[in-house]
Amino acid sequence: MLSESDIATLSGLSGTEAVRRLKTDGYNELPSSKPRSLLVIALSVLREPMFLLLLVSGGLYLLLGDVREALLLLFFVLIVIGITLYQERKTVRVLEALRDLSSPRARVIRDGQTRRISGREVTRGDVLVLAEGDRVPADARVLWCSNLSADESLLTGESVPARKLAADDAPPAARPGGDDLPFVYASTLVVHGKGVAVVEAIGLNTEIGRIGKALLKVEEEPTSLQRETRHMVRLFAVLGVVLSLIVVAAYGLLRGDWLNGLLAGLTLAMSILPEEFVVILTVFLALGAWRLAKAQVLTRHMPAVETLGAATVLCVDKTGTLTRNRMSVNRLFANGEHLDVSAPLRTLPENFHEIVEFAILASQRDPFDPMEKALRSLGETTLAHTEHLHKHWTLVREYPLSPELLALSHVWRGPDRQHHVIAAKGAPEAIADLCHFSQAQLDTLEESVHQLAEQGLRVLGVARSEFREQPLPGKQHDFDFEFLGLVGLADPIRPAVPEALAACYTAGIRVIMITGDYPGTASNIARQIGLVQSEAIITGPELDRLSDAELGNRIKRINIFARVVPEQKLRIVNALKANGEVVAMTGDGVNDAPALKSAHIGIAMGERGTDVAREAADLVLLDDDFSSIVAAVRLGRRMASNLHKAMAYTLAVHVPIAGLSLLPVLAGWPLILTPVHIVFLELIINPTCSIVFEAEHEEADVMRKPPRPPGAPLFSRHLLALSLLQGAGVLLVALALFGLALYRGLDENQARTLTFTTLVVSNLALIFTNRSWVRSGFTMLRAPNPALWWVTSGTLVVLALTLSVPVLRDLFRFAALSVADFAFSITAGAAGVLWFELFKRFRQTPMAGP
């Protein structure tokens, strides 16, 4: 093991050797995904089967000579591609803004000189010079150190810095976690002390690189929403083709007019073509992502917006997610008394002044260590106007901690003092050793330490001494120390967590804490935030002993996992998925990335989170606020509910359109609808099923319902039955009106005009009644939705023009209507959905569905 004097003799690698190794081993960096070009993004969108169907449909209309409908469909394709491009580029720009400054700088010894180089140029064999605040650029073995500690929470999840020791020889590499290891790891942060280390692994061969490799093995799965939508598209496409062939054959065989039969078949095909489902899905997801961005949640994978609303389990990483990852002093013990300082205090009782004073003196002046920061913050707040803060004292010497004595001491001299003042802090048993405690004193101390440790606190002992002789002794034991007391530190919870957690429980979402910290700390945090305690806490070593089947069974009752390493987090998520759960996983560290990618919804932290975690996640909390998850769940459920409403409306409105295209052929009646009528109706349906329903506010009880059951179909039997009944009601009214008009002796154009007007009014009525499946359409009139009124007014204006302008009337094959006939059509159209309003009103229990 090197001594401090030996450091000056180190020469490190030569510049030539460093260049050779860089050529052989490559740069010290992880391969990152390059941003996709606009062309690649557009092609990936167009390769989706649903978009290909849109393009084919547009081409079909062009072949038919129906340029307007073709252009409309192609316009929708361009809009969808535009939305996707915008969202992708916006996401990339935000992620780039979140990145840390390129690669960290590193101090290395080369050719006998200390120099600062880019972290990516560090190579095997380089000698690193580490100090407080340095980001470790590579995995390295410690050759010499003084009070060296590193924050490894990004790799291990442990909130307390890990103490480091120098190695006498070259021990085998060890995984991060725990104290007294002679290794430092890439991307960790030196928070205390200084050291010299030799690089042993770079790039993908580091611990952080191993996690990157694990990410490559995790495959993304299509969401249930994507699978079901594709299934519905295929179903409607097949149905449209079959019914169209039936219409062509029936018309040709019954009437001998194959050309008009082909026209009737194509009209039916146009009425059933499922392009709305594609538009609905894409617009809902894109606008849902936009709404989440306004709530400080960045969407990296748009289908996750809807999936979040169906989440049944939320796996939460403790450090930095539930807690602030910022230590604070929680309790003090001095002169036989305990003091709770978890709440902000302006002053301290006199009995506790000295312990805070000497805890600060045993820390760095400008600390980087989170515990020392917490001690100084407490002192500057509560001792600001006392004689217990010593800005003008001089630090004479530091005594570092060692494996034999886990305590450190600082020797100070004041400007008005002739003697030295010594402050010591460290493990309580080490401070007791310095103070030469008797067995009775040790028993009393152990009881006090146990009380603090039970609360999940990190406990430090503090002592003081004075020394008047010269020179200073060689070791701490030569001072005559006086025990001052104990300090209990904690990583405080985020203030919004308890309320957000309660909202998760109300919404039927189970919450599981997964942490690398100790079981006692995890249990204490669980009590603070109101996490439902499980029958036991499973630790990482226990998890390793469980088979997959045993884990799958026990995980149904376990809500806390402690001392867990990254690979185990991934295993936990996979076990939950195997049990049929819809899993959301939050985290901010590199250690969370594989689990974030494997979970159905990965949620990373934006401010503190690592690039690896953010790039693996589906959602990124830009403000690191846990309560944003609840807002995101609410938006996800709102989107899912409105998506059901839009799909229900779309299915309902296509029933009368398809029926009015098919049944007149079979009944021997004149054709009611032609392609131009279908175009008109699509102009209402397309913006309605996407923009209007997407803008609807959520139902009042959206966060009081349990999540949608995993595997529940987009079109449940209940939803499908009511949608078909709504459409059937409109169809019956329209057919009855058409038959009555012919019976009364009206000509074909007059009957078509009455029927089409009724169909348009029924279409609008379906919009209003499907805005809510709980509240009445009249109640919903008071609920704001500007897009609805634009669609409604626009539809009525265009309908009025087609009925009154001769050129348009001829194009649509309409006839002039009297005021009475027009009023009758409006009444009949509203009557087609009146039964559903009565159904909502008189149903005793709220309806399942949207």
CSV table of N, CA, C and O in Angstrom, one decimal, residues 325-422:
chain,number,residue,atom,x,y,z
A,325,ASN,N,-32.6,12.2,-1.4
A,325,ASN,CA,-31.2,11.9,-1.5
A,325,ASN,C,-30.3,13.0,-1.0
A,325,ASN,O,-29.3,13.4,-1.7
A,326,ARG,N,-30.8,13.6,0.1
A,326,ARG,CA,-30.0,14.7,0.7
A,326,ARG,C,-30.1,14.6,2.2
A,326,ARG,O,-31.2,14.7,2.7
A,327,MET,N,-29.0,14.2,2.8
A,327,MET,CA,-29.1,13.9,4.3
A,327,MET,C,-29.5,15.2,5.1
A,327,MET,O,-29.1,16.3,4.7
A,328,SER,N,-30.1,15.0,6.2
A,328,SER,CA,-30.5,16.0,7.1
A,328,SER,C,-30.4,15.5,8.5
A,328,SER,O,-30.6,14.3,8.8
A,329,VAL,N,-30.1,16.3,9.5
A,329,VAL,CA,-30.0,15.9,10.9
A,329,VAL,C,-31.4,15.8,11.4
A,329,VAL,O,-32.2,16.7,11.3
A,330,ASN,N,-31.7,14.6,12.0
A,330,ASN,CA,-33.1,14.3,12.4
A,330,ASN,C,-33.2,14.4,14.0
A,330,ASN,O,-34.2,14.9,14.5
A,331,ARG,N,-32.2,13.8,14.7
A,331,ARG,CA,-32.2,13.8,16.1
A,331,ARG,C,-30.8,14.0,16.7
A,331,ARG,O,-29.8,13.7,16.1
A,332,LEU,N,-30.8,14.6,17.9
A,332,LEU,CA,-29.6,14.8,18.7
A,332,LEU,C,-29.8,14.2,20.0
A,332,LEU,O,-30.9,14.2,20.6
A,333,PHE,N,-28.6,13.6,20.5
A,333,PHE,CA,-28.6,13.0,21.9
A,333,PHE,C,-27.4,13.6,22.6
A,333,PHE,O,-26.3,13.4,22.2
A,334,ALA,N,-27.6,14.4,23.7
A,334,ALA,CA,-26.5,15.0,24.4
A,334,ALA,C,-27.0,15.2,25.9
A,334,ALA,O,-28.2,15.5,26.2
A,335,ASN,N,-26.0,15.0,26.8
A,335,ASN,CA,-26.3,15.2,28.2
A,335,ASN,C,-27.5,14.4,28.7
A,335,ASN,O,-28.3,14.9,29.5
A,336,GLY,N,-27.7,13.2,28.1
A,336,GLY,CA,-28.8,12.3,28.5
A,336,GLY,C,-30.1,12.7,28.0
A,336,GLY,O,-31.1,12.1,28.4
A,337,GLU,N,-30.2,13.6,27.1
A,337,GLU,CA,-31.5,14.1,26.5
A,337,GLU,C,-31.5,13.9,25.0
A,337,GLU,O,-30.5,14.0,24.3
A,338,HIS,N,-32.7,13.6,24.5
A,338,HIS,CA,-33.0,13.5,23.1
A,338,HIS,C,-33.6,14.8,22.6
A,338,HIS,O,-34.5,15.4,23.3
A,339,LEU,N,-33.3,15.2,21.4
A,339,LEU,CA,-34.0,16.4,20.8
A,339,LEU,C,-34.3,16.1,19.3
A,339,LEU,O,-33.4,15.7,18.5
A,340,ASP,N,-35.6,16.3,19.0
A,340,ASP,CA,-36.0,16.1,17.6
A,340,ASP,C,-35.8,17.3,16.8
A,340,ASP,O,-36.3,18.4,17.1
A,341,VAL,N,-34.9,17.3,15.8
A,341,VAL,CA,-34.7,18.4,14.9
A,341,VAL,C,-35.1,18.2,13.5
A,341,VAL,O,-34.6,18.8,12.6
A,342,SER,N,-36.0,17.3,13.3
A,342,SER,CA,-36.5,17.0,11.9
A,342,SER,C,-37.2,18.2,11.4
A,342,SER,O,-37.2,18.4,10.2
A,343,ALA,N,-37.9,18.9,12.2
A,343,ALA,CA,-38.6,20.1,11.8
A,343,ALA,C,-37.6,21.3,11.9
A,343,ALA,O,-36.8,21.3,12.7
A,344,PRO,N,-37.8,22.3,11.0
A,344,PRO,CA,-36.8,23.4,11.0
A,344,PRO,C,-36.9,24.2,12.4
A,344,PRO,O,-37.9,24.4,12.9
A,345,LEU,N,-35.7,24.4,12.9
A,345,LEU,CA,-35.6,25.2,14.2
A,345,LEU,C,-34.7,26.4,14.0
A,345,LEU,O,-33.8,26.4,13.2
A,346,ARG,N,-35.0,27.5,14.7
A,346,ARG,CA,-34.3,28.7,14.7
A,346,ARG,C,-33.1,28.7,15.7
A,346,ARG,O,-32.1,29.3,15.5
A,347,THR,N,-33.4,28.0,16.8
A,347,THR,CA,-32.4,28.0,17.9
A,347,THR,C,-32.4,26.6,18.5
A,347,THR,O,-33.3,25.8,18.3
A,348,LEU,N,-31.3,26.3,19.2
A,348,LEU,CA,-31.2,25.0,19.9
A,348,LEU,C,-31.1,25.3,21.4
A,348,LEU,O,-30.6,26.3,21.8
A,349,PRO,N,-31.6,24.3,22.2
A,349,PRO,CA,-31.4,24.4,23.7
A,349,PRO,C,-29.9,24.4,24.0
A,349,PRO,O,-29.1,23.8,23.2
A,350,GLU,N,-29.5,25.1,25.0
A,350,GLU,CA,-28.1,25.3,25.3
A,350,GLU,C,-27.4,23.9,25.5
A,350,GLU,O,-26.2,23.8,25.1
A,351,ASN,N,-28.1,22.9,26.0
A,351,ASN,CA,-27.5,21.6,26.2
A,351,ASN,C,-26.9,21.0,24.9
A,351,ASN,O,-26.1,20.1,24.9
A,352,PHE,N,-27.5,21.4,23.7
A,352,PHE,CA,-27.1,20.8,22.5
A,352,PHE,C,-26.2,21.7,21.6
A,352,PHE,O,-25.9,21.3,20.5
A,353,HIS,N,-25.8,22.8,22.1
A,353,HIS,CA,-24.9,23.7,21.3
A,353,HIS,C,-23.6,23.0,21.0
A,353,HIS,O,-23.0,23.0,19.9
A,354,GLU,N,-23.0,22.4,22.1
A,354,GLU,CA,-21.6,21.9,21.9
A,354,GLU,C,-21.5,20.7,21.0
A,354,GLU,O,-20.6,20.6,20.2
A,355,ILE,N,-22.5,19.8,21.0
A,355,ILE,CA,-22.4,18.7,20.1
A,355,ILE,C,-22.5,19.1,18.6
A,355,ILE,O,-21.7,18.6,17.8
A,356,VAL,N,-23.3,20.1,18.3
A,356,VAL,CA,-23.4,20.6,17.0
A,356,VAL,C,-22.1,21.3,16.6
A,356,VAL,O,-21.5,21.2,15.5
A,357,GLU,N,-21.6,22.1,17.5
A,357,GLU,CA,-20.3,22.9,17.3
A,357,GLU,C,-19.2,21.9,16.9
A,357,GLU,O,-18.5,22.1,15.9
A,358,PHE,N,-19.0,20.8,17.7
A,358,PHE,CA,-17.9,20.0,17.4
A,358,PHE,C,-18.1,19.0,16.3
A,358,PHE,O,-17.2,18.5,15.7
A,359,ALA,N,-19.4,18.7,16.0
A,359,ALA,CA,-19.7,17.9,14.8
A,359,ALA,C,-19.3,18.7,13.5
A,359,ALA,O,-18.7,18.1,12.6
A,360,ILE,N,-19.5,20.0,13.6
A,360,ILE,CA,-19.1,20.9,12.4
A,360,ILE,C,-17.5,21.0,12.4
A,360,ILE,O,-16.9,20.9,11.3
A,361,LEU,N,-16.9,21.1,13.5
A,361,LEU,CA,-15.4,21.2,13.6
A,361,LEU,C,-14.8,19.9,13.0
A,361,LEU,O,-13.7,19.9,12.5
A,362,ALA,N,-15.5,18.8,13.2
A,362,ALA,CA,-15.0,17.5,12.7
A,362,ALA,C,-15.3,17.3,11.2
A,362,ALA,O,-15.1,16.2,10.7
A,363,SER,N,-15.8,18.3,10.6
A,363,SER,CA,-16.2,18.2,9.1
A,363,SER,C,-15.3,19.2,8.3
A,363,SER,O,-14.6,20.0,8.9
A,364,GLN,N,-15.4,19.1,7.0
A,364,GLN,CA,-14.7,20.0,6.1
A,364,GLN,C,-15.4,21.4,6.2
A,364,GLN,O,-16.6,21.6,6.4
A,365,ARG,N,-14.5,22.4,5.9
A,365,ARG,CA,-15.1,23.8,5.9
A,365,ARG,C,-16.1,24.0,4.8
A,365,ARG,O,-17.2,24.6,5.0
A,366,ASP,N,-15.8,23.5,3.6
A,366,ASP,CA,-16.7,23.5,2.5
A,366,ASP,C,-17.1,22.1,2.1
A,366,ASP,O,-16.5,21.6,1.2
A,367,PRO,N,-18.0,21.5,2.9
A,367,PRO,CA,-18.1,20.0,2.7
A,367,PRO,C,-18.8,19.6,1.4
A,367,PRO,O,-19.6,20.4,0.9
A,368,PHE,N,-18.5,18.4,0.9
A,368,PHE,CA,-19.1,17.8,-0.2
A,368,PHE,C,-19.9,16.6,0.3
A,368,PHE,O,-20.9,16.2,-0.3
A,369,ASP,N,-19.5,16.0,1.4
A,369,ASP,CA,-20.2,14.9,2.0
A,369,ASP,C,-21.6,15.3,2.4
A,369,ASP,O,-21.7,16.3,3.1
A,370,PRO,N,-22.6,14.5,2.0
A,370,PRO,CA,-24.0,15.0,2.4
A,370,PRO,C,-24.2,15.0,3.9
A,370,PRO,O,-25.0,15.9,4.4
A,371,MET,N,-23.6,14.2,4.7
A,371,MET,CA,-23.8,14.2,6.1
A,371,MET,C,-23.1,15.5,6.7
A,371,MET,O,-23.7,16.2,7.6
A,372,GLU,N,-21.9,15.8,6.2
A,372,GLU,CA,-21.3,17.0,6.7
A,372,GLU,C,-22.0,18.3,6.3
A,372,GLU,O,-22.1,19.3,7.0
A,373,LYS,N,-22.6,18.2,5.1
A,373,LYS,CA,-23.5,19.4,4.6
A,373,LYS,C,-24.6,19.5,5.6
A,373,LYS,O,-25.0,20.7,5.9
A,374,ALA,N,-25.2,18.4,6.0
A,374,ALA,CA,-26.4,18.5,6.9
A,374,ALA,C,-26.0,19.1,8.2
A,374,ALA,O,-26.7,19.9,8.8
A,375,LEU,N,-24.8,18.7,8.8
A,375,LEU,CA,-24.4,19.2,10.0
A,375,LEU,C,-24.1,20.7,10.0
A,375,LEU,O,-24.5,21.5,10.8
A,376,ARG,N,-23.4,21.1,8.9
A,376,ARG,CA,-23.1,22.5,8.7
A,376,ARG,C,-24.4,23.3,8.6
A,376,ARG,O,-24.6,24.5,9.1
A,377,SER,N,-25.4,22.8,7.8
A,377,SER,CA,-26.7,23.5,7.6
A,377,SER,C,-27.4,23.7,8.9
A,377,SER,O,-27.9,24.8,9.2
A,378,LEU,N,-27.4,22.7,9.8
A,378,LEU,CA,-28.0,22.8,11.1
A,378,LEU,C,-27.3,23.8,11.9
A,378,LEU,O,-28.0,24.7,12.6
A,379,GLY,N,-26.0,23.8,11.9
A,379,GLY,CA,-25.2,24.8,12.7
A,379,GLY,C,-25.4,26.2,12.3
A,379,GLY,O,-25.6,27.1,13.1
A,380,GLU,N,-25.4,26.4,11.0
A,380,GLU,CA,-25.6,27.8,10.5
A,380,GLU,C,-27.0,28.3,10.7
A,380,GLU,O,-27.2,29.5,10.8
A,381,THR,N,-27.9,27.4,10.8
A,381,THR,CA,-29.3,27.9,11.1
A,381,THR,C,-29.5,28.2,12.6
A,381,THR,O,-30.2,29.2,12.9
A,382,THR,N,-29.0,27.3,13.4
A,382,THR,CA,-29.4,27.4,14.9
A,382,THR,C,-28.3,28.0,15.7
A,382,THR,O,-28.6,28.4,16.9
A,383,LEU,N,-27.1,28.1,15.2
A,383,LEU,CA,-26.0,28.7,16.0
A,383,LEU,C,-25.4,30.0,15.4
A,383,LEU,O,-24.3,30.4,15.7
A,384,ALA,N,-26.2,30.6,14.5
A,384,ALA,CA,-25.7,31.7,13.8
A,384,ALA,C,-25.3,32.9,14.6
A,384,ALA,O,-24.3,33.6,14.3
A,385,HIS,N,-25.9,33.1,15.7
A,385,HIS,CA,-25.6,34.3,16.6
A,385,HIS,C,-25.0,33.9,17.9
A,385,HIS,O,-25.3,34.5,18.9
A,386,THR,N,-24.2,32.8,17.9
A,386,THR,CA,-23.5,32.3,19.1
A,386,THR,C,-22.0,32.3,18.9
A,386,THR,O,-21.5,32.5,17.7
A,387,GLU,N,-21.3,31.9,19.9
A,387,GLU,CA,-19.8,31.8,19.8
A,387,GLU,C,-19.4,30.4,19.4
A,387,GLU,O,-18.2,30.1,19.4
A,388,HIS,N,-20.3,29.6,18.9
A,388,HIS,CA,-20.0,28.2,18.6
A,388,HIS,C,-19.6,27.9,17.1
A,388,HIS,O,-19.4,26.8,16.8
A,389,LEU,N,-19.6,29.0,16.3
A,389,LEU,CA,-19.2,28.8,14.9
A,389,LEU,C,-17.8,29.5,14.8
A,389,LEU,O,-17.7,30.7,15.2
A,390,HIS,N,-16.8,28.9,14.2
A,390,HIS,CA,-15.5,29.3,14.2
A,390,HIS,C,-14.9,29.5,12.8
A,390,HIS,O,-14.1,28.7,12.3
A,391,LYS,N,-15.3,30.5,12.1
A,391,LYS,CA,-14.9,30.7,10.8
A,391,LYS,C,-13.4,31.1,10.7
A,391,LYS,O,-12.8,30.9,9.6
A,392,HIS,N,-12.8,31.6,11.8
A,392,HIS,CA,-11.4,32.2,11.7
A,392,HIS,C,-10.4,31.2,12.3
A,392,HIS,O,-9.3,31.5,12.4
A,393,TRP,N,-10.9,30.0,12.7
A,393,TRP,CA,-9.9,29.1,13.2
A,393,TRP,C,-9.1,28.4,12.1
A,393,TRP,O,-9.6,28.3,11.0
A,394,THR,N,-8.0,27.9,12.4
A,394,THR,CA,-7.1,27.3,11.4
A,394,THR,C,-7.0,25.8,11.7
A,394,THR,O,-6.8,25.3,12.8
A,395,LEU,N,-7.2,25.0,10.6
A,395,LEU,CA,-7.1,23.6,10.7
A,395,LEU,C,-5.6,23.2,10.6
A,395,LEU,O,-4.9,23.5,9.7
A,396,VAL,N,-5.2,22.6,11.7
A,396,VAL,CA,-3.8,22.2,11.9
A,396,VAL,C,-3.5,20.8,11.3
A,396,VAL,O,-2.5,20.6,10.6
A,397,ARG,N,-4.3,19.9,11.6
A,397,ARG,CA,-4.1,18.5,11.2
A,397,ARG,C,-5.4,17.7,11.1
A,397,ARG,O,-6.3,18.0,11.8
A,398,GLU,N,-5.4,16.7,10.2
A,398,GLU,CA,-6.5,15.8,10.1
A,398,GLU,C,-6.0,14.4,10.5
A,398,GLU,O,-4.9,14.0,10.0
A,399,TYR,N,-6.7,13.7,11.3
A,399,TYR,CA,-6.5,12.3,11.6
A,399,TYR,C,-7.5,11.4,10.8
A,399,TYR,O,-8.7,11.5,11.2
A,400,PRO,N,-7.2,10.7,9.8
A,400,PRO,CA,-8.2,10.0,9.0
A,400,PRO,C,-8.7,8.7,9.7
A,400,PRO,O,-8.1,8.2,10.6
A,401,LEU,N,-9.9,8.3,9.3
A,401,LEU,CA,-10.4,7.1,9.9
A,401,LEU,C,-9.7,5.9,9.3
A,401,LEU,O,-9.1,6.0,8.2
A,402,SER,N,-9.8,4.8,9.9
A,402,SER,CA,-9.1,3.6,9.4
A,402,SER,C,-10.0,2.3,9.7
A,402,SER,O,-10.9,2.5,10.5
A,403,PRO,N,-9.7,1.2,9.1
A,403,PRO,CA,-10.5,0.0,9.5
A,403,PRO,C,-10.5,-0.3,10.9
A,403,PRO,O,-11.4,-0.9,11.5
A,404,GLU,N,-9.3,0.0,11.6
A,404,GLU,CA,-9.2,-0.3,13.0
A,404,GLU,C,-10.0,0.7,13.9
A,404,GLU,O,-10.5,0.3,15.0
A,405,LEU,N,-10.2,1.9,13.4
A,405,LEU,CA,-10.8,2.9,14.2
A,405,LEU,C,-11.7,3.8,13.2
A,405,LEU,O,-11.2,4.6,12.5
A,406,LEU,N,-13.0,3.5,13.2
A,406,LEU,CA,-13.9,4.2,12.3
A,406,LEU,C,-14.3,5.6,12.8
A,406,LEU,O,-15.5,5.9,13.0
A,407,ALA,N,-13.3,6.4,13.0
A,407,ALA,CA,-13.5,7.8,13.5
A,407,ALA,C,-12.4,8.7,12.9
A,407,ALA,O,-11.3,8.2,12.6
A,408,LEU,N,-12.7,9.9,12.8
A,408,LEU,CA,-11.7,10.9,12.3
A,408,LEU,C,-11.6,12.1,13.2
A,408,LEU,O,-12.6,12.4,13.9
A,409,SER,N,-10.5,12.8,13.3
A,409,SER,CA,-10.4,13.9,14.1
A,409,SER,C,-9.7,15.1,13.4
A,409,SER,O,-8.9,14.9,12.5
A,410,HIS,N,-10.2,16.3,13.7
A,410,HIS,CA,-9.6,17.5,13.2
A,410,HIS,C,-9.0,18.3,14.3
A,410,HIS,O,-9.7,18.5,15.3
A,411,VAL,N,-7.8,18.8,14.1
A,411,VAL,CA,-7.1,19.6,15.1
A,411,VAL,C,-7.1,21.0,14.7
A,411,VAL,O,-6.7,21.4,13.6
A,412,TRP,N,-7.7,21.9,15.6
A,412,TRP,CA,-7.9,23.3,15.2
A,412,TRP,C,-7.1,24.2,16.2
A,412,TRP,O,-6.9,23.8,17.4
A,413,ARG,N,-6.7,25.4,15.7
A,413,ARG,CA,-6.2,26.4,16.6
A,413,ARG,C,-6.9,27.7,16.3
A,413,ARG,O,-7.0,28.2,15.2
A,414,GLY,N,-7.4,28.3,17.4
A,414,GLY,CA,-8.1,29.6,17.3
A,414,GLY,C,-7.1,30.8,17.4
A,414,GLY,O,-6.0,30.6,18.0
A,415,PRO,N,-7.4,31.9,16.8
A,415,PRO,CA,-6.5,33.1,16.9
A,415,PRO,C,-6.2,33.6,18.3
A,415,PRO,O,-5.2,34.2,18.6
A,416,ASP,N,-7.1,33.3,19.2
A,416,ASP,CA,-6.9,33.8,20.6
A,416,ASP,C,-6.7,32.6,21.6
A,416,ASP,O,-6.8,32.8,22.8
A,417,ARG,N,-6.2,31.5,21.1
A,417,ARG,CA,-6.0,30.3,21.9
A,417,ARG,C,-4.5,29.9,21.8
A,417,ARG,O,-3.9,29.9,20.7
A,418,GLN,N,-4.0,29.4,22.9
A,418,GLN,CA,-2.6,28.9,22.9
A,418,GLN,C,-2.6,27.4,22.8
A,418,GLN,O,-1.5,26.8,22.7
A,419,HIS,N,-3.7,26.7,22.9
A,419,HIS,CA,-3.8,25.3,22.8
A,419,HIS,C,-4.6,24.8,21.6
A,419,HIS,O,-5.3,25.6,21.0
A,420,HIS,N,-4.5,23.5,21.3
A,420,HIS,CA,-5.3,23.0,20.2
A,420,HIS,C,-6.6,22.4,20.7
A,420,HIS,O,-6.7,21.9,21.8
A,421,VAL,N,-7.6,22.6,19.8
A,421,VAL,CA,-8.9,22.0,20.1
A,421,VAL,C,-9.1,20.9,19.1
A,421,VAL,O,-9.0,21.1,17.9
A,422,ILE,N,-9.5,19.7,19.6
A,422,ILE,CA,-9.7,18.5,18.7
A,422,ILE,C,-11.1,18.1,18.7
A,422,ILE,O,-11.8,18.0,19.8
